[in-house]
Coordinates of C-alpha atoms and ligand atoms in Angstrom, one line a residue:
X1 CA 26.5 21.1 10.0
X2 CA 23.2 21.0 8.2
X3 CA 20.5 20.3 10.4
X4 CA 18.1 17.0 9.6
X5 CA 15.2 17.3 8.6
X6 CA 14.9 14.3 11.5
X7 CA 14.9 17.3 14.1
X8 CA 11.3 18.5 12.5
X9 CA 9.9 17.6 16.3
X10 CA 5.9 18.0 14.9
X11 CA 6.6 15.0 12.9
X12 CA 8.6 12.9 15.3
X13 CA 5.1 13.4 17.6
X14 CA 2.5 12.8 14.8
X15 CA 4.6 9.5 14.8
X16 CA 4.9 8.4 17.7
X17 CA 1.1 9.1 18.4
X18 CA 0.0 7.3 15.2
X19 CA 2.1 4.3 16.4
X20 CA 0.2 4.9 20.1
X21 CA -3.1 4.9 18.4
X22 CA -2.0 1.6 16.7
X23 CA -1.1 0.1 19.8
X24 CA -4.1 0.8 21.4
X25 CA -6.7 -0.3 18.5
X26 CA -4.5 -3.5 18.9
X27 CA -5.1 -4.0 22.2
X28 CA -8.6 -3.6 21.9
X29 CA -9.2 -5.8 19.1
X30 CA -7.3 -8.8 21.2
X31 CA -4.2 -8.4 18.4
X32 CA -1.0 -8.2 19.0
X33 CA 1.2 -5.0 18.5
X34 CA 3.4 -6.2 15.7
X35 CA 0.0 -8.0 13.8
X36 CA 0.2 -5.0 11.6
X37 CA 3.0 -3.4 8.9
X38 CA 2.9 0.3 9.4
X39 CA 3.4 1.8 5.9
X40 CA 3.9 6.1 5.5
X41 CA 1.9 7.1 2.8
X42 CA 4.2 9.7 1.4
X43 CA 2.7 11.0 -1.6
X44 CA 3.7 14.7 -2.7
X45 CA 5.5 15.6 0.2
X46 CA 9.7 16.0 -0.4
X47 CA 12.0 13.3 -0.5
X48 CA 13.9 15.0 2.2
X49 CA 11.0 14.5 4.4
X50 CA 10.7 10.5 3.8
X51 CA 14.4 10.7 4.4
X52 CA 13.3 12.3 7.9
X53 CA 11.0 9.7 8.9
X54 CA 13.9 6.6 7.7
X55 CA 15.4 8.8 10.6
X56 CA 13.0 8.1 12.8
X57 CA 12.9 4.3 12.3
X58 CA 9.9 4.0 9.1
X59 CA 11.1 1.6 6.7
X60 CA 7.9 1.3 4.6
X61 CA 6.7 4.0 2.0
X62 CA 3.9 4.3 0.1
X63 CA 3.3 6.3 -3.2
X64 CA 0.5 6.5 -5.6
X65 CA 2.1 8.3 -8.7
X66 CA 4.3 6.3 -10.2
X67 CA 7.0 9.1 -11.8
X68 CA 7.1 10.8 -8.1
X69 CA 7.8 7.3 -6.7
X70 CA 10.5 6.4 -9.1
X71 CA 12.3 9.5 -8.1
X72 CA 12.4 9.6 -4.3
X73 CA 13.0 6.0 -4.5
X74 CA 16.2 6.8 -6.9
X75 CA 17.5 9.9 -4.6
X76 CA 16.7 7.6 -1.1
X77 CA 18.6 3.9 -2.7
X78 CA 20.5 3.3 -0.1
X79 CA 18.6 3.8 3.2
X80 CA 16.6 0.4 3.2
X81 CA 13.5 1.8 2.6
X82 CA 10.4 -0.2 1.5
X83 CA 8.6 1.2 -1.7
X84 CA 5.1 0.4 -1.5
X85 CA 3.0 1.0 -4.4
X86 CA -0.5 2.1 -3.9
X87 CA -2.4 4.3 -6.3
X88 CA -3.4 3.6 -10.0
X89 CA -0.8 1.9 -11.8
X90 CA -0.7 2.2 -15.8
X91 CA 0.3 -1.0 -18.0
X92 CA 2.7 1.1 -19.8
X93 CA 4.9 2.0 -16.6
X94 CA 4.5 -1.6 -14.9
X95 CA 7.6 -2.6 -15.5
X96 CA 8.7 0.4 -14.6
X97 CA 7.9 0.4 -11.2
X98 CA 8.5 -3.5 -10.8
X99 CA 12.3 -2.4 -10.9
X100 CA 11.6 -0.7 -7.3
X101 CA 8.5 -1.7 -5.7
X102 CA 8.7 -3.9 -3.0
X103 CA 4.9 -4.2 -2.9
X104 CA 1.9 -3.1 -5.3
X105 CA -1.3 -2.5 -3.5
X106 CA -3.3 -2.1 -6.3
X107 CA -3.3 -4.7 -8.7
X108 CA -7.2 -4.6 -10.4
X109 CA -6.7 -6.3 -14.0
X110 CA -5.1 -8.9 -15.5
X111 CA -3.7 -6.6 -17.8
X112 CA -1.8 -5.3 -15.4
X113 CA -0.4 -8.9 -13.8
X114 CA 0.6 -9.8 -17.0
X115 CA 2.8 -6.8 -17.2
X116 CA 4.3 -6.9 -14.0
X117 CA 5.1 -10.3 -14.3
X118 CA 9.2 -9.9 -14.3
X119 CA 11.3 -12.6 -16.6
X120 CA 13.7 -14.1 -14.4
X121 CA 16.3 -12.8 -16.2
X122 CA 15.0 -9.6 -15.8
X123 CA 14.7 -9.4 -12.0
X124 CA 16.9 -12.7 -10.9
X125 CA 15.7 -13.9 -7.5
X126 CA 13.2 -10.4 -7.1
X127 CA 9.5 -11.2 -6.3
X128 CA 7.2 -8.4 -5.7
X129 CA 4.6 -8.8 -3.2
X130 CA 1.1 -8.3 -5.2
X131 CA -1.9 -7.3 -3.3
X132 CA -5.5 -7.5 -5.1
X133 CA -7.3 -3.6 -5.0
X134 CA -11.1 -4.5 -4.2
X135 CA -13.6 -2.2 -5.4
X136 CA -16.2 -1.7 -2.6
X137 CA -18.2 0.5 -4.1
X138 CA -20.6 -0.1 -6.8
X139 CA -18.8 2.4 -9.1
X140 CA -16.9 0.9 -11.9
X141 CA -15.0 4.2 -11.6
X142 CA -13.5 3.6 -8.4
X143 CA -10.3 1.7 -8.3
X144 CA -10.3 -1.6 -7.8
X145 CA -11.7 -5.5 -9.3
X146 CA -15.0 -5.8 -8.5
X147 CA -15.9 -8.8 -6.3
X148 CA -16.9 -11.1 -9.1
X149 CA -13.5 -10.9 -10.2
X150 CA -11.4 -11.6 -7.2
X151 CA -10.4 -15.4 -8.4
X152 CA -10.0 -14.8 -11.8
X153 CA -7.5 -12.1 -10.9
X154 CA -5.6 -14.5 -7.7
X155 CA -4.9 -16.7 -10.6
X156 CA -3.0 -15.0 -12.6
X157 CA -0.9 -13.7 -10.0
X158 CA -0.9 -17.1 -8.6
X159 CA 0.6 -18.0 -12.2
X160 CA 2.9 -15.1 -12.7
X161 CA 6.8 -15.3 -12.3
X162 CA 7.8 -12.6 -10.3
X163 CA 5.0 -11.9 -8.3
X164 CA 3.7 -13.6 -5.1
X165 CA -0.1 -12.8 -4.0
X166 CA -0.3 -11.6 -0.7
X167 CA -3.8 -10.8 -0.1
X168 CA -6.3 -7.6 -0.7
X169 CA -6.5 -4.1 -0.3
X170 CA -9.0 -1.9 0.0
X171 CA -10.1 1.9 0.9
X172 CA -13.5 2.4 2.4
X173 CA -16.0 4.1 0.2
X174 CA -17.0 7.6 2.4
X175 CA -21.0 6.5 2.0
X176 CA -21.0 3.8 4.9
X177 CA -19.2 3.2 8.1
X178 CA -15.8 1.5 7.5
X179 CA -16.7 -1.3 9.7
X180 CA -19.1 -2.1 7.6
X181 CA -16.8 -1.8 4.3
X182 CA -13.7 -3.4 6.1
X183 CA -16.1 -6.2 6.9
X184 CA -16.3 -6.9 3.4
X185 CA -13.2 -6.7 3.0
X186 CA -12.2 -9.7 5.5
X187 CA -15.0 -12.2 3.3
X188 CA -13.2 -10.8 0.1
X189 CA -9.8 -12.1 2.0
X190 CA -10.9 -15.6 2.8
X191 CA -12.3 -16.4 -0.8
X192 CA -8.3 -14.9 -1.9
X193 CA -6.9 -17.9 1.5
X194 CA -9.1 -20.3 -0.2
X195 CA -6.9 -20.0 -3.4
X196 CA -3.8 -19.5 -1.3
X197 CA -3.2 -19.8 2.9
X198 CA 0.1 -18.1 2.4
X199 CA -1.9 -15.0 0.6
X200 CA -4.0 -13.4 4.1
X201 CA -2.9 -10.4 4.1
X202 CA -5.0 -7.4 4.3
X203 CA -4.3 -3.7 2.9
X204 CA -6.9 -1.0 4.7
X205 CA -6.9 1.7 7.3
X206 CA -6.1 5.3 6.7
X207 CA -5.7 8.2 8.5
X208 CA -9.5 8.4 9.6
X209 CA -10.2 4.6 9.7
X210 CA -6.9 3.0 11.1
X211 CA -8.3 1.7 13.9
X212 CA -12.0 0.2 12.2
X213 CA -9.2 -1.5 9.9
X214 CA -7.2 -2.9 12.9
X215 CA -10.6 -4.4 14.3
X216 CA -11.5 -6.0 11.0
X217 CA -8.5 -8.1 10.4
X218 CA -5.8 -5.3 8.6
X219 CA -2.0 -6.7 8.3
X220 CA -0.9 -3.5 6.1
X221 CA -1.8 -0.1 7.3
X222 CA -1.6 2.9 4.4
X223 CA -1.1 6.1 7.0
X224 CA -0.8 9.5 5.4
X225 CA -1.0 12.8 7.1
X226 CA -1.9 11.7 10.1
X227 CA 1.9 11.5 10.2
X228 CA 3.1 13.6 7.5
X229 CA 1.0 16.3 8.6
X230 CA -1.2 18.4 5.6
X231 CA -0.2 17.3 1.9
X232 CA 1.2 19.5 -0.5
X233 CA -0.8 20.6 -3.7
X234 CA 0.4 17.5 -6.4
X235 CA 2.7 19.0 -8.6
Ligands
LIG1 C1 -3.2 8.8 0.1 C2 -3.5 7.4 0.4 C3 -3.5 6.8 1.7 C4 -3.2 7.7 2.9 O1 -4.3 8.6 3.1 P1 -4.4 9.4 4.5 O2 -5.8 9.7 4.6 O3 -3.6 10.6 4.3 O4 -3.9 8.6 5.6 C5 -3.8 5.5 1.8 N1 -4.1 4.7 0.7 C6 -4.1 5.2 -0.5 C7 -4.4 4.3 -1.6 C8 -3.9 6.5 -0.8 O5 -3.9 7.0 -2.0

């Protein structure tokens, strides 16, 4: 019998302590232990390893690369998994990945909403959950709407079929502490509830911020090798 890739024990561990550390930034910040989604940022390891951690009881994924994502979302149909999309999405593959995303993180431009935006007859009954990428730097060249266009932005989603607005994401800019950033982050998210109360949902926390995240309000954590250990080179 072939043996799993499950058996890898190192991940198993990485896991289980990520979901620890979870716990206690939880605790500490007076949340409760299920207040936040853990998603496994998978990008450019194997499929065979996201097949090992649906072993070990992850059902969310996250990708940034759309082609890669496609793939390992084709070979793993099948296992229930979760495809979350989270890196720079062009408008020419939108519809692409709106066939197996069950979330976009990083929706910047209306460009892109209107793109995603699936026909019913295209997607009968399938809603993607759409979360608004905040730029917090001052760098146009970082991902992400700036502030000034956060409602202009909830609107269209608001108005497009197909998609439901479920709040913001963010990553912390390395210049400043992420408290300070992931503070931000939580005003940026009550302008987004004063559009929409069902859309209060916040994207943030990484492998070296996680727990800052959990303190400022997160819903969605993006962990990466904290859990999948070192990334391969991108092919
Ligand atoms: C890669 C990535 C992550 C995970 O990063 P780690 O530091 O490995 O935890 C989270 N969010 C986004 C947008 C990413 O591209």
């Amino acid at each position: 019998m072939a043996v799993e890739a499950s058996a890898d024990p190192a991940l198993a561990d990485r896991l289980s302590a990520v979901r620890e550390g979870i716990a206690v930034a939880s605790r500490a910040a007076g949340r409760g232990e299920d207040a936040t989604t853990l998603i496994v940022v998978t990008k450019f390891h194997p499929a065979a390893l996201v097949r090992a951690l649906a072993g070990l009881g992850v059902r969310d994924v996250g990708e940034n690369r759309h082609q890669e994502a496609q793939a390992k979302a084709e070979e793993l149909a099948g296992l229930g998994l979760r495809w979350h999309f989270v890196g720079q999405l062009q408008t020419k593959k939108a519809r692409q990945a709106a066939r197996y995303a069950a979330a976009i993180h990083s929706i910047d431009r209306e460009r892109l909403v209107d793109a995603l935006a699936l026909g019913p007859e295209e997607a009968p009954g399938r809603v993607i959950d759409a979360f608004l990428q905040i730029n917090l730097t001052d760098d146009p060249g970082r991902g992400g709407v700036a502030p000034e266009g956060i409602e202009a932005l909830a609107e269209r989603v608001l108005q497009a079929p197909g998609l439901r607005l479920r709040g913001v994401m963010a990553v912390a800019p390395l210049e400043e502490p992420p408290a300070a950033a992931f503070a931000r982050l939580a005003g940026y998210s009550d302008r987004v509830r004063a559009l929409d109360p069902a859309a209060d949902r916040i994207s943030a926390g990484m492998t070296h911020d996680y727990a800052e995240a959990i303190a400022a309000g997160a819903t969605h954590l993006r962990i990466g090798s904290a859990i999948t250990g070192k990334r391969p080179e991108p092919r």
